[in-house]
Coordinates of C-alpha atoms and ligand atoms in Angstrom, one line a residue:
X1 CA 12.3 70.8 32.0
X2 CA 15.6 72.2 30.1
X3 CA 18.0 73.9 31.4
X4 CA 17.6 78.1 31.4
X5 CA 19.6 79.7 28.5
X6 CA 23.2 80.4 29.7
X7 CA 24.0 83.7 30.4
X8 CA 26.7 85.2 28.7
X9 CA 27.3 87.6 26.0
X10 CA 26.3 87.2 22.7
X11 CA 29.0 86.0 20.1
X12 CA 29.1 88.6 17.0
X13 CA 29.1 87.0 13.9
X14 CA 29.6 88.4 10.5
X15 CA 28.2 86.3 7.3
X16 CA 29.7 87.1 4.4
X17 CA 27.3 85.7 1.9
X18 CA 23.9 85.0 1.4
X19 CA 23.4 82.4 -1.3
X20 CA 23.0 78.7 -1.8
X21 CA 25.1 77.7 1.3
X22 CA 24.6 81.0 3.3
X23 CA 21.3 81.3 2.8
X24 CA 20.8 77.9 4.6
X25 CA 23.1 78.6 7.8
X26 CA 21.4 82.0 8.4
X27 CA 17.9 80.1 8.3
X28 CA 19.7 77.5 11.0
X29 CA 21.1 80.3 13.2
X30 CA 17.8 81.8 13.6
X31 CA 15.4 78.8 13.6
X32 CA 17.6 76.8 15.9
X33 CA 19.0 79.2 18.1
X34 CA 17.9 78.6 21.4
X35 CA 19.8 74.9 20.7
X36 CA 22.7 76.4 19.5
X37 CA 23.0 79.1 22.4
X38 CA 22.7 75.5 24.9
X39 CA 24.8 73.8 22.7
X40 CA 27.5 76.5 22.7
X41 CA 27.4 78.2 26.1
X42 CA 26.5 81.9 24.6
X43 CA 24.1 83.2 21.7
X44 CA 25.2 83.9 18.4
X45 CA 24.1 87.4 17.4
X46 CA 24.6 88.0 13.8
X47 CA 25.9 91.2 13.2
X48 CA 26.5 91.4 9.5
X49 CA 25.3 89.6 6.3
X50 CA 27.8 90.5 3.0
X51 CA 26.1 90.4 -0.3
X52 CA 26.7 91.9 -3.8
X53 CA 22.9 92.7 -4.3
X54 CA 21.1 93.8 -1.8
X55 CA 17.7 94.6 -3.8
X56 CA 17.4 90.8 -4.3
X57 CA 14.2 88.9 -2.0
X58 CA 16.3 86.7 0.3
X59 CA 13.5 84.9 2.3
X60 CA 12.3 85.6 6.0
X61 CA 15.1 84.3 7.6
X62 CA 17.5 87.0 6.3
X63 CA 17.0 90.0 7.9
X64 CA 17.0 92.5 5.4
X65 CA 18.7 95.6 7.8
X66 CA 21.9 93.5 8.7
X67 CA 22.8 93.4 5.0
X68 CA 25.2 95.3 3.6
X69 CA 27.0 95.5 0.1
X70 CA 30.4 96.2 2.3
X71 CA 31.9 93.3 3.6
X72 CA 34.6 95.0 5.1
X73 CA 32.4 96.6 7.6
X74 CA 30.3 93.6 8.0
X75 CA 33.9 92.1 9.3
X76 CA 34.7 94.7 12.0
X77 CA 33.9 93.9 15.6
X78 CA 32.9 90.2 14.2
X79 CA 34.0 87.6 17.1
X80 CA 33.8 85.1 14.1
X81 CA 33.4 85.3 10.7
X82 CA 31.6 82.6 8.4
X83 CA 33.2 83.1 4.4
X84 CA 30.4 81.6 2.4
X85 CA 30.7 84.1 -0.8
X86 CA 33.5 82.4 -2.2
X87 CA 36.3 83.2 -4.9
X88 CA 40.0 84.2 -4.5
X89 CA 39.4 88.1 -3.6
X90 CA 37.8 90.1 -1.8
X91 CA 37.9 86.7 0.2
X92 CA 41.0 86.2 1.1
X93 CA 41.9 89.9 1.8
X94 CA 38.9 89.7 4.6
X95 CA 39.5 86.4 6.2
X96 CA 43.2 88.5 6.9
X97 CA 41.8 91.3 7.8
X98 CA 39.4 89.6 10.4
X99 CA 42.0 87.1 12.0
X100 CA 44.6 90.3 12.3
X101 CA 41.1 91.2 14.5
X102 CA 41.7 88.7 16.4
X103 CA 38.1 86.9 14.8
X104 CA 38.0 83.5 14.4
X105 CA 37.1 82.2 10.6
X106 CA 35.0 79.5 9.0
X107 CA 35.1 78.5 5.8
X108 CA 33.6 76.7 3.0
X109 CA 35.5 78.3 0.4
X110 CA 38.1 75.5 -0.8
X111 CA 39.3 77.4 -4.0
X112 CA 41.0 79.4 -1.4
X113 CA 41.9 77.2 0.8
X114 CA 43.8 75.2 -2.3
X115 CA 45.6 78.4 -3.8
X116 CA 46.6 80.1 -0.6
X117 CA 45.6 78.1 2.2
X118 CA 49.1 78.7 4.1
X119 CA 48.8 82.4 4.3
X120 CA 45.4 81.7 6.3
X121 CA 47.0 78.9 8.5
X122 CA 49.7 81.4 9.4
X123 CA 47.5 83.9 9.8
X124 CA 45.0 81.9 12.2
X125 CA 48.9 81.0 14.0
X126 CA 49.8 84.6 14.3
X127 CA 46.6 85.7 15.4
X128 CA 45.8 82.7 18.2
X129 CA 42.4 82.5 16.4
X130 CA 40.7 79.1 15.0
X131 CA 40.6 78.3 11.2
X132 CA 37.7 75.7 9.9
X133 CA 36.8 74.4 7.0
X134 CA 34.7 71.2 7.1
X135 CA 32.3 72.5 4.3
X136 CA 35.3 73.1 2.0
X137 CA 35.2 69.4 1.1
X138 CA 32.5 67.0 0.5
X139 CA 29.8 68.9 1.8
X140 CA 27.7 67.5 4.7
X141 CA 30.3 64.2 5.4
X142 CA 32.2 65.0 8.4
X143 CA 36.1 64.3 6.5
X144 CA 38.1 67.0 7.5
X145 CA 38.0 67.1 10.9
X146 CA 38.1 62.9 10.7
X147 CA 41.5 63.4 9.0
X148 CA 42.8 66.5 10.6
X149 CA 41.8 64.8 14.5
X150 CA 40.4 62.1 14.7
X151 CA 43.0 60.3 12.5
X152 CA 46.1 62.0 13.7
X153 CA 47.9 59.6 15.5
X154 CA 47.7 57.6 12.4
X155 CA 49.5 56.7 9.3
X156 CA 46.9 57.7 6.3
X157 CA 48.2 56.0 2.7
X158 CA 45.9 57.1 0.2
X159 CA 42.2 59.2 0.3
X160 CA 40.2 58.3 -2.7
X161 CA 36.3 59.1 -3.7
X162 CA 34.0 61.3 -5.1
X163 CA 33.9 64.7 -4.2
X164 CA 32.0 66.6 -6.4
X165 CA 28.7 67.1 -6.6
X166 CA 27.7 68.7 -9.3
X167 CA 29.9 65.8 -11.8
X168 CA 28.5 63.3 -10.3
X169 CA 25.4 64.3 -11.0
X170 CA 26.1 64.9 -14.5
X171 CA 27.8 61.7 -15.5
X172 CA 25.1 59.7 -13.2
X173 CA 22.7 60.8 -15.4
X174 CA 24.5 60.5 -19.1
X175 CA 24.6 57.0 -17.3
X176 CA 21.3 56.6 -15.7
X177 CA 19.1 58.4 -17.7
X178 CA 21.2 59.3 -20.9
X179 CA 20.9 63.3 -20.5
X180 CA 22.7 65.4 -22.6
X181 CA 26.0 66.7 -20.7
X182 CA 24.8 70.4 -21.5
X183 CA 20.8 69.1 -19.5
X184 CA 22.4 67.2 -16.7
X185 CA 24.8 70.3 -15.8
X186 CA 21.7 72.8 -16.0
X187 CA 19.4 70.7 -13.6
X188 CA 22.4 70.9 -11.4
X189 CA 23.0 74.4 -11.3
X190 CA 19.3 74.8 -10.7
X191 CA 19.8 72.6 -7.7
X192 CA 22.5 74.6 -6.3
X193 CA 25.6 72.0 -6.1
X194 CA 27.7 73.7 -8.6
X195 CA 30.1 76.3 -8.5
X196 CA 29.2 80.4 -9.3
X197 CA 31.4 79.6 -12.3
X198 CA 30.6 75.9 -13.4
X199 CA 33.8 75.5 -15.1
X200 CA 35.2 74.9 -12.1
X201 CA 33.3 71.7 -11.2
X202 CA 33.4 70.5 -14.9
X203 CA 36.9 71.0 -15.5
X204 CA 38.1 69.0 -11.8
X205 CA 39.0 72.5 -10.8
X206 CA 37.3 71.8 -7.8
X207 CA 37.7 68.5 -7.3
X208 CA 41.8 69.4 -7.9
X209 CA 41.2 72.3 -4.9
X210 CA 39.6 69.2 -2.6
X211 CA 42.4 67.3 -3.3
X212 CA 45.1 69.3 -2.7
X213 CA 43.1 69.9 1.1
X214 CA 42.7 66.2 1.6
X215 CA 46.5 65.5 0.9
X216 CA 47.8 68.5 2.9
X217 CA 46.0 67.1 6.0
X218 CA 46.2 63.5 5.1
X219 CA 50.3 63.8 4.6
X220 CA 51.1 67.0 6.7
X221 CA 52.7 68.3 3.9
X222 CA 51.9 71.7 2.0
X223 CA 50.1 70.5 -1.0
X224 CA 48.4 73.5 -3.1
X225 CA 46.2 73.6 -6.3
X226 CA 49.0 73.7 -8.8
X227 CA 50.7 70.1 -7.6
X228 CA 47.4 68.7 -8.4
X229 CA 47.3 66.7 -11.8
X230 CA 43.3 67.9 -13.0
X231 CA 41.4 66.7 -15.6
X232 CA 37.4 66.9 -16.0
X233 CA 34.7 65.4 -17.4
X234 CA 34.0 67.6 -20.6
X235 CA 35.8 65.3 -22.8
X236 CA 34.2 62.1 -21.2
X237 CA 31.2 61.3 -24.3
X238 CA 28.4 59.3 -24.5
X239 CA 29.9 56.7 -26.7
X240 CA 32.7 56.7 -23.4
X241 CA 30.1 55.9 -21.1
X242 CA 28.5 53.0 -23.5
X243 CA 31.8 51.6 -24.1
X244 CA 32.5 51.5 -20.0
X245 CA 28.9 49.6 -19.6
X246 CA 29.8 47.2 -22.0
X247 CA 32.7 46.7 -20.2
X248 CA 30.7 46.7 -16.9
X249 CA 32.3 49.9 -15.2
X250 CA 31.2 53.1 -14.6
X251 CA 32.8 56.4 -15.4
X252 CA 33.5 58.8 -12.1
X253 CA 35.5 61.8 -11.5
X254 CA 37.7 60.5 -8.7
X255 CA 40.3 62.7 -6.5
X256 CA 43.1 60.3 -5.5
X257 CA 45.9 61.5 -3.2
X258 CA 48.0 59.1 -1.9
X259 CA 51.7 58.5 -0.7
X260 CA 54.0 56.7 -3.4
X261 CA 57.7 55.3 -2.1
X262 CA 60.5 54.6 -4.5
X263 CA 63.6 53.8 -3.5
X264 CA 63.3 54.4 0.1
X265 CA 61.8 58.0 -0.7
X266 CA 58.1 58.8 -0.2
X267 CA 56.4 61.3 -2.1
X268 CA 52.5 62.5 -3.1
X269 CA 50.7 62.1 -6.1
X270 CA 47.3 64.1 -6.1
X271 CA 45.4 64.0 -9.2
X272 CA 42.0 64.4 -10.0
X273 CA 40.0 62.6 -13.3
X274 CA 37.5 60.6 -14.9
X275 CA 38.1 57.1 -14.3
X276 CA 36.5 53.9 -15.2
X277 CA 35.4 51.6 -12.2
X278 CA 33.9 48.1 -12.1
X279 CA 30.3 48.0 -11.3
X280 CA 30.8 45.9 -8.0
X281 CA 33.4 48.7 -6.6
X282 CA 31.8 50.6 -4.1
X283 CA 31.9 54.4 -5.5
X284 CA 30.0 52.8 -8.4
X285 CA 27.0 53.1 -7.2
X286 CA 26.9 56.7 -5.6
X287 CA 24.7 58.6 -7.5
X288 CA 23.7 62.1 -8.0
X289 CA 25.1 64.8 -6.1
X290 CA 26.2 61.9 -3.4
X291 CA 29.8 62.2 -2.5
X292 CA 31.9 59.0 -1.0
X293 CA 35.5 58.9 -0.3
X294 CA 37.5 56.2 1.0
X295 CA 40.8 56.8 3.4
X296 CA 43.1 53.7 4.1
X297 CA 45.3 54.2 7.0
X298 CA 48.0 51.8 8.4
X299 CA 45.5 51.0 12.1
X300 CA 42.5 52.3 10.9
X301 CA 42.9 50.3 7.8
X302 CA 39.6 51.4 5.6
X303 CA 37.8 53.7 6.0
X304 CA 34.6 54.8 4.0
X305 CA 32.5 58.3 4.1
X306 CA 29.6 59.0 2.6
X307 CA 27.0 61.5 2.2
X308 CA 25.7 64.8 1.0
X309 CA 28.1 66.0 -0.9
X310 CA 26.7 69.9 -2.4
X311 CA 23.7 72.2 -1.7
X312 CA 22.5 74.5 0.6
X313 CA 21.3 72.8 3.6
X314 CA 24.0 69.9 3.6
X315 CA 26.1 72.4 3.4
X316 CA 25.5 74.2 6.1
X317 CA 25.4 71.8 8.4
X318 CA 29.3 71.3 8.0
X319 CA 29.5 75.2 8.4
X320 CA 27.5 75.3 11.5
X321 CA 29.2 72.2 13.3
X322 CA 32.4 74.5 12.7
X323 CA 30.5 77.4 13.6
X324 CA 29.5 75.7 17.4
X325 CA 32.7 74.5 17.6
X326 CA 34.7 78.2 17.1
X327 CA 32.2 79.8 19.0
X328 CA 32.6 76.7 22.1
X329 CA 36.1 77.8 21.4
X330 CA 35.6 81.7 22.4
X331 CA 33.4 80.9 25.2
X332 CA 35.3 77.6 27.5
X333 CA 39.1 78.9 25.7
X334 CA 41.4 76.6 23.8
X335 CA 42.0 76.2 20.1
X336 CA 41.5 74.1 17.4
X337 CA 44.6 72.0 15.2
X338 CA 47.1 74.1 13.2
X339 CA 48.0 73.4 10.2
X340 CA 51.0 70.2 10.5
X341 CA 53.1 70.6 7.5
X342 CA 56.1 68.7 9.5
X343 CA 56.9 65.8 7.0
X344 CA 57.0 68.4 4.1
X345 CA 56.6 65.6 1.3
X346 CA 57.8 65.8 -2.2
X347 CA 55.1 65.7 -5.0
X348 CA 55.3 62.7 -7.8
X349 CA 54.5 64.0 -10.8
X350 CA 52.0 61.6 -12.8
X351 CA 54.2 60.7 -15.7
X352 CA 55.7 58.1 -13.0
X353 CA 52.7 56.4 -12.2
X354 CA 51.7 53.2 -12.9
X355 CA 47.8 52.8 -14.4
X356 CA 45.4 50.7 -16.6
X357 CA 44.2 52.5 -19.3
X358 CA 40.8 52.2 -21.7
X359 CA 41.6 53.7 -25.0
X360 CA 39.5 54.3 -27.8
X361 CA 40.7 55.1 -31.3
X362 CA 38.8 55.3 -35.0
X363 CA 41.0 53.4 -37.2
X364 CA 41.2 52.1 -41.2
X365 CA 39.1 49.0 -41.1
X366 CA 41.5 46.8 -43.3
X367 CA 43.7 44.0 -42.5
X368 CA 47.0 44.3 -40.7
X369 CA 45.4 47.3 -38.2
X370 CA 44.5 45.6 -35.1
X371 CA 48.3 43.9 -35.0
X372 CA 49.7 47.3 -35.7
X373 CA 48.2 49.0 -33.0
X374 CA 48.8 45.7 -30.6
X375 CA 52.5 45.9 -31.9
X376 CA 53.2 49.6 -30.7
X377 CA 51.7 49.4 -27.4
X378 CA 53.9 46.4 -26.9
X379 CA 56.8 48.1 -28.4
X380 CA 56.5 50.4 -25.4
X381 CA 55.5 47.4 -22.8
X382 CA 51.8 48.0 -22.7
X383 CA 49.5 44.7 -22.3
X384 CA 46.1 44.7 -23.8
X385 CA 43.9 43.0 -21.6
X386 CA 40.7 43.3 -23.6
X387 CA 39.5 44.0 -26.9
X388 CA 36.5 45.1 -28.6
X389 CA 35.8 46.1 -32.3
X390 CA 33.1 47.9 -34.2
X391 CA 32.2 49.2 -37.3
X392 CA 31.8 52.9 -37.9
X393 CA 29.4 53.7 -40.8
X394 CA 31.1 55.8 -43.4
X395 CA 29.8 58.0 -46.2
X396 CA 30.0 56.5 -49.6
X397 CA 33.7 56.8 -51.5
X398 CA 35.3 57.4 -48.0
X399 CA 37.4 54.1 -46.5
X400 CA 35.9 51.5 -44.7
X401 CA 36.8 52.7 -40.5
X402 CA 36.3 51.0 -37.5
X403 CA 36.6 51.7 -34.2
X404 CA 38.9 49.7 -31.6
X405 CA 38.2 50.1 -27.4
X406 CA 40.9 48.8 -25.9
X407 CA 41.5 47.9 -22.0
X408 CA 45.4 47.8 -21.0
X409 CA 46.9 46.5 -17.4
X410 CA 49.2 48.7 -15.4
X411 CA 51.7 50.7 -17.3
X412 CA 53.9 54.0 -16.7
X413 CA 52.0 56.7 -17.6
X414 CA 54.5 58.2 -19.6
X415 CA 54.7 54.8 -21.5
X416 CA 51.2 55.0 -23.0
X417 CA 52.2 59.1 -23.5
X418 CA 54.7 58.0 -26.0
X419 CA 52.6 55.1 -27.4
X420 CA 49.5 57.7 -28.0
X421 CA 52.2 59.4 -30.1
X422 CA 53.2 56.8 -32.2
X423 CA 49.6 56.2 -32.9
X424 CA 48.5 59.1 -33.9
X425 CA 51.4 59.5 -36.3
X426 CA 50.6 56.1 -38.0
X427 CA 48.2 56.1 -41.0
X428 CA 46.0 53.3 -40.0
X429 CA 44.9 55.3 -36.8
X430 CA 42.7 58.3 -37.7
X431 CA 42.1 59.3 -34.4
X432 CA 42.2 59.1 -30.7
X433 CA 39.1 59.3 -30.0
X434 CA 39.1 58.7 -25.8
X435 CA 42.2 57.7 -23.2
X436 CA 40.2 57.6 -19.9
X437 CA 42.5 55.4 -16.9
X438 CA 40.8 52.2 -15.4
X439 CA 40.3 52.9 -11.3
X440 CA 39.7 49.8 -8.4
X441 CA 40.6 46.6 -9.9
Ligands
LIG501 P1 26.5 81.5 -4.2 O1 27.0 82.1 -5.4 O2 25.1 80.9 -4.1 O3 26.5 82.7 -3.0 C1 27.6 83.6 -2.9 C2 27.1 84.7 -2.0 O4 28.2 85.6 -1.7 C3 26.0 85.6 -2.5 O5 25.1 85.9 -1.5 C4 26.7 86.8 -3.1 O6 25.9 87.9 -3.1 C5 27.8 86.9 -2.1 N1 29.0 87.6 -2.6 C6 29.8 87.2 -3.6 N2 30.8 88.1 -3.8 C7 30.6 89.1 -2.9 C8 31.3 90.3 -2.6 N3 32.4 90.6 -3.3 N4 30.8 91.1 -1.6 C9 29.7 90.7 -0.9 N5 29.0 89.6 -1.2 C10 29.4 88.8 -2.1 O7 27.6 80.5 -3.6 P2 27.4 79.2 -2.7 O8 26.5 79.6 -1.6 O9 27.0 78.1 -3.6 O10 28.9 78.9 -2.2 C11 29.5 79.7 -1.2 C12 30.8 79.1 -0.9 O11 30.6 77.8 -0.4 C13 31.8 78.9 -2.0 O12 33.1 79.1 -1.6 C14 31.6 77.5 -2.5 O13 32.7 77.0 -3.1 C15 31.3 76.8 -1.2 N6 30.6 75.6 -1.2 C16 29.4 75.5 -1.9 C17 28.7 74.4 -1.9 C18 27.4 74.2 -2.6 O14 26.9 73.1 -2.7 N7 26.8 75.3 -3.2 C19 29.1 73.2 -1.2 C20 30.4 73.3 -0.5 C21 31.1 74.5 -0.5 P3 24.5 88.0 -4.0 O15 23.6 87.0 -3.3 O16 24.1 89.4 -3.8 O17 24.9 87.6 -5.3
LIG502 N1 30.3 72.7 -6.6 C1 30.6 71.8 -5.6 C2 30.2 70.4 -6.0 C3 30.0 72.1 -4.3 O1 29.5 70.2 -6.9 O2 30.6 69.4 -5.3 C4 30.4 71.3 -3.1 O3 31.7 71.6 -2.8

């Protein structure tokens, strides 16, 4: 026999947002709700569902009569409120408004979170009212509140994976199935892991946004969007991904945040971009929309995630383990972690890093070229640690060209910066055509 439904008042909770992920956690809410009232010691009753159009045929388990085009009012009187329409504004002006309210917030919305995630964290402080986010990064895998709890009384070095979706998918299948970038990103948009705005998942902008989450927790410093170094997978070509299978890697998008010392001072690097990793490392093989991310910590030592990392319903299963745990919150008292910003790192920029590096240029294909180019990257103390040469058909009367991939070890960023230069300035290159870093070896 279970137990009879506990008897309390009914926790109001505004939606703001009815799409992909919202969509998905209204459905949850209303076909699981007897298990969530158990789970949480009161119903949920949702009070308000924010959406832009509110013609549009959202299913049976919306209900049509809490919708409203004014999220503003969906907000007042909300004992929590779940952010799932995303974007900088009207979002961030609401989640204010409803935490000066005295509402608790969930979030998924980590473009936010990475561009002005302190003014919510104070505002949570000020307001004694819980802040969560697990959906903000990497979907369905439980990571944030690993990092944020379950990991704090530890020392955490470096967070590296996969966390988006929607470029994974794309360059898993250039790889897989050798789709066109422009196909791959379509069948992702239809499947709901990318961004309102795709440019944000193609260009890292998202991945940068994760980043700067994961190494503001990870290093309880502030860490925002714009001390992220971002690059994205639109210049990452099919000959790219042939040369990296010849080579027996596999190109990613990875987000790496870790702590860097020099000299007896420690410092961030967060950076975000398509990386070349052996077949045999583990993120190699996570395909599609799949997200993994690994965290090394001094007692934990590694530490590997993996899962779901876009769409609706894995989505919403982050928002609504947040969701039972606010609303636990309102019902027994207590709070959730503020935001530790204590050790208040500095940020490395990447020009002082130390990486490996493939390189792909179009050069004259005439005698003297390969010891050239050889000559300059050693002028500036780079070490080629493989070769490989191939001829590129011209048309008749132009010069014979070739093309040179070239793997380097570790060297300063800002090293192979000033060697690219020299390059390109000398006649026997004709182009760069590809400098993509080498990841996990
Ligand atoms: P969608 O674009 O599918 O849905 C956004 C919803 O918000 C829509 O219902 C839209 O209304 C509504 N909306 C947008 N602007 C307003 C506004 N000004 N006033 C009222 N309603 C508004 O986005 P997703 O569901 O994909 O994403 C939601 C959030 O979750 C974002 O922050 C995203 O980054 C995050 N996220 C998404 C994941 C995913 O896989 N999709 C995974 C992890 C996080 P209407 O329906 O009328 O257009
Ligand atoms: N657009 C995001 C992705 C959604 O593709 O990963 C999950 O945050």
């Amino acid at each position: 026999m279970t137990d009879p439904l506990p008897d309390h008042a009914p926790l109001r909770v505004a939606v703001l947002g009815a799409g992909t992920v919202g969509a998905d956690v209204l459905r949850v809410i209303r076909t699981s709700a007897d298990a969530l009232t158990h789970r949480i010691g009161a119903p949920l009753e949702v009070t308000g569902i924010a959406v832009t159009d509110l013609a549009r045929d959202r299913g049976e388990h919306v209900d049509r009569r809490l919708l409203t085009d004014d999220p503003a009012l969906a907000i007042r009187d909300a004992d929590i409120v779940v952010e799932l329409m995303g974007g900088i504004e009207p979002a961030r002006t609401l989640l204010l408004e409803a935490m000066a309210h005295g509402a608790s917030v969930v979030t998924a919305n980590k473009a936010l979170l990475a561009k002005d995630g302190v003014a919510l964290y104070e505002a949570a402080d000020a307001n004694g009212v819980d802040l969560h986010f697990e959906a903000a990064v990497a979907g369905a895998i439980p990571l944030v509140r690993p990092i944020r709890e379950s990991l704090a009384g530890d020392h955490i070095q470096k967070v590296l994976g996969i966390v988006n979706g929607t470029t994974n998918y794309v360059l898993d299948a250039m790889t897989r199935t050798g789709a066109s970038f422009d196909d791959a990103l379509a069948t992702a948009k239809e499947l709901g892991y990318a961004e309102a705005d795709p440019t944000a998942d193609i260009e890292g902008h998202d991945a940068a946004a994760k980043a700067a989450i994961l190494a503001s927790l990870a290093f309880h410093t502030r860490v925002s969007l714009s001390d992220v170094h971002c690059e994205g997978i639109t210049t990452v070509t099919p000959e790219d991904i042939a040369a990296a299978g010849r080579m027996g890697r596999v190109i990613k998008l990875l987000s790496i945040v870790e702590r860097v010392e020099e000299e007896g001072t420690e410092r961030v690097s967060a950076r975000v971009y398509p990386a070349m990793l052996p077949d045999s490392h583990p993120l190699a093989s996570v395909s599609e929309a799949y997200n993994a991310v690994f965290v090394e910590a001094d007692a934990a030592g590694s530490l590997m995630f993996y899962g779901q990392g876009a769409g609706g319903a894995p989505t919403a299963s982050a928002v609504l383990g947040d969701l039972v745990t606010v609303a636990r919150q309102r019902v027994h008292g207590g709070f959730g972690p503020r935001e530790s910003r204590y050790a208040d790192l500095g940020i490395i920029p990447l020009d002082g890093l130390r990486n490996a590096f493939y390189v792909s240029l179009t050069v004259q294909d005439k005698p003297g070229v390969l010891a050239e180019v050889a000559g300059t990257l050693s002028s500036h103390g780079i070490s080629i640690s493989t070769i490989h040469q191939e001829t590129v058909p011209a048309a008749e009367g132009d010069p014979e060209r070739a093309r040179i991939g070239i793997a380097t070890y570790r060297a300063l960023e800002s090293a192979l910066e000033s060697a690219l230069d020299d390059l390109d300035s000398s006649g026997a290159v004709l182009g760069i055509d590809s400098v993509i870093r080498i990841e996990g070896e």
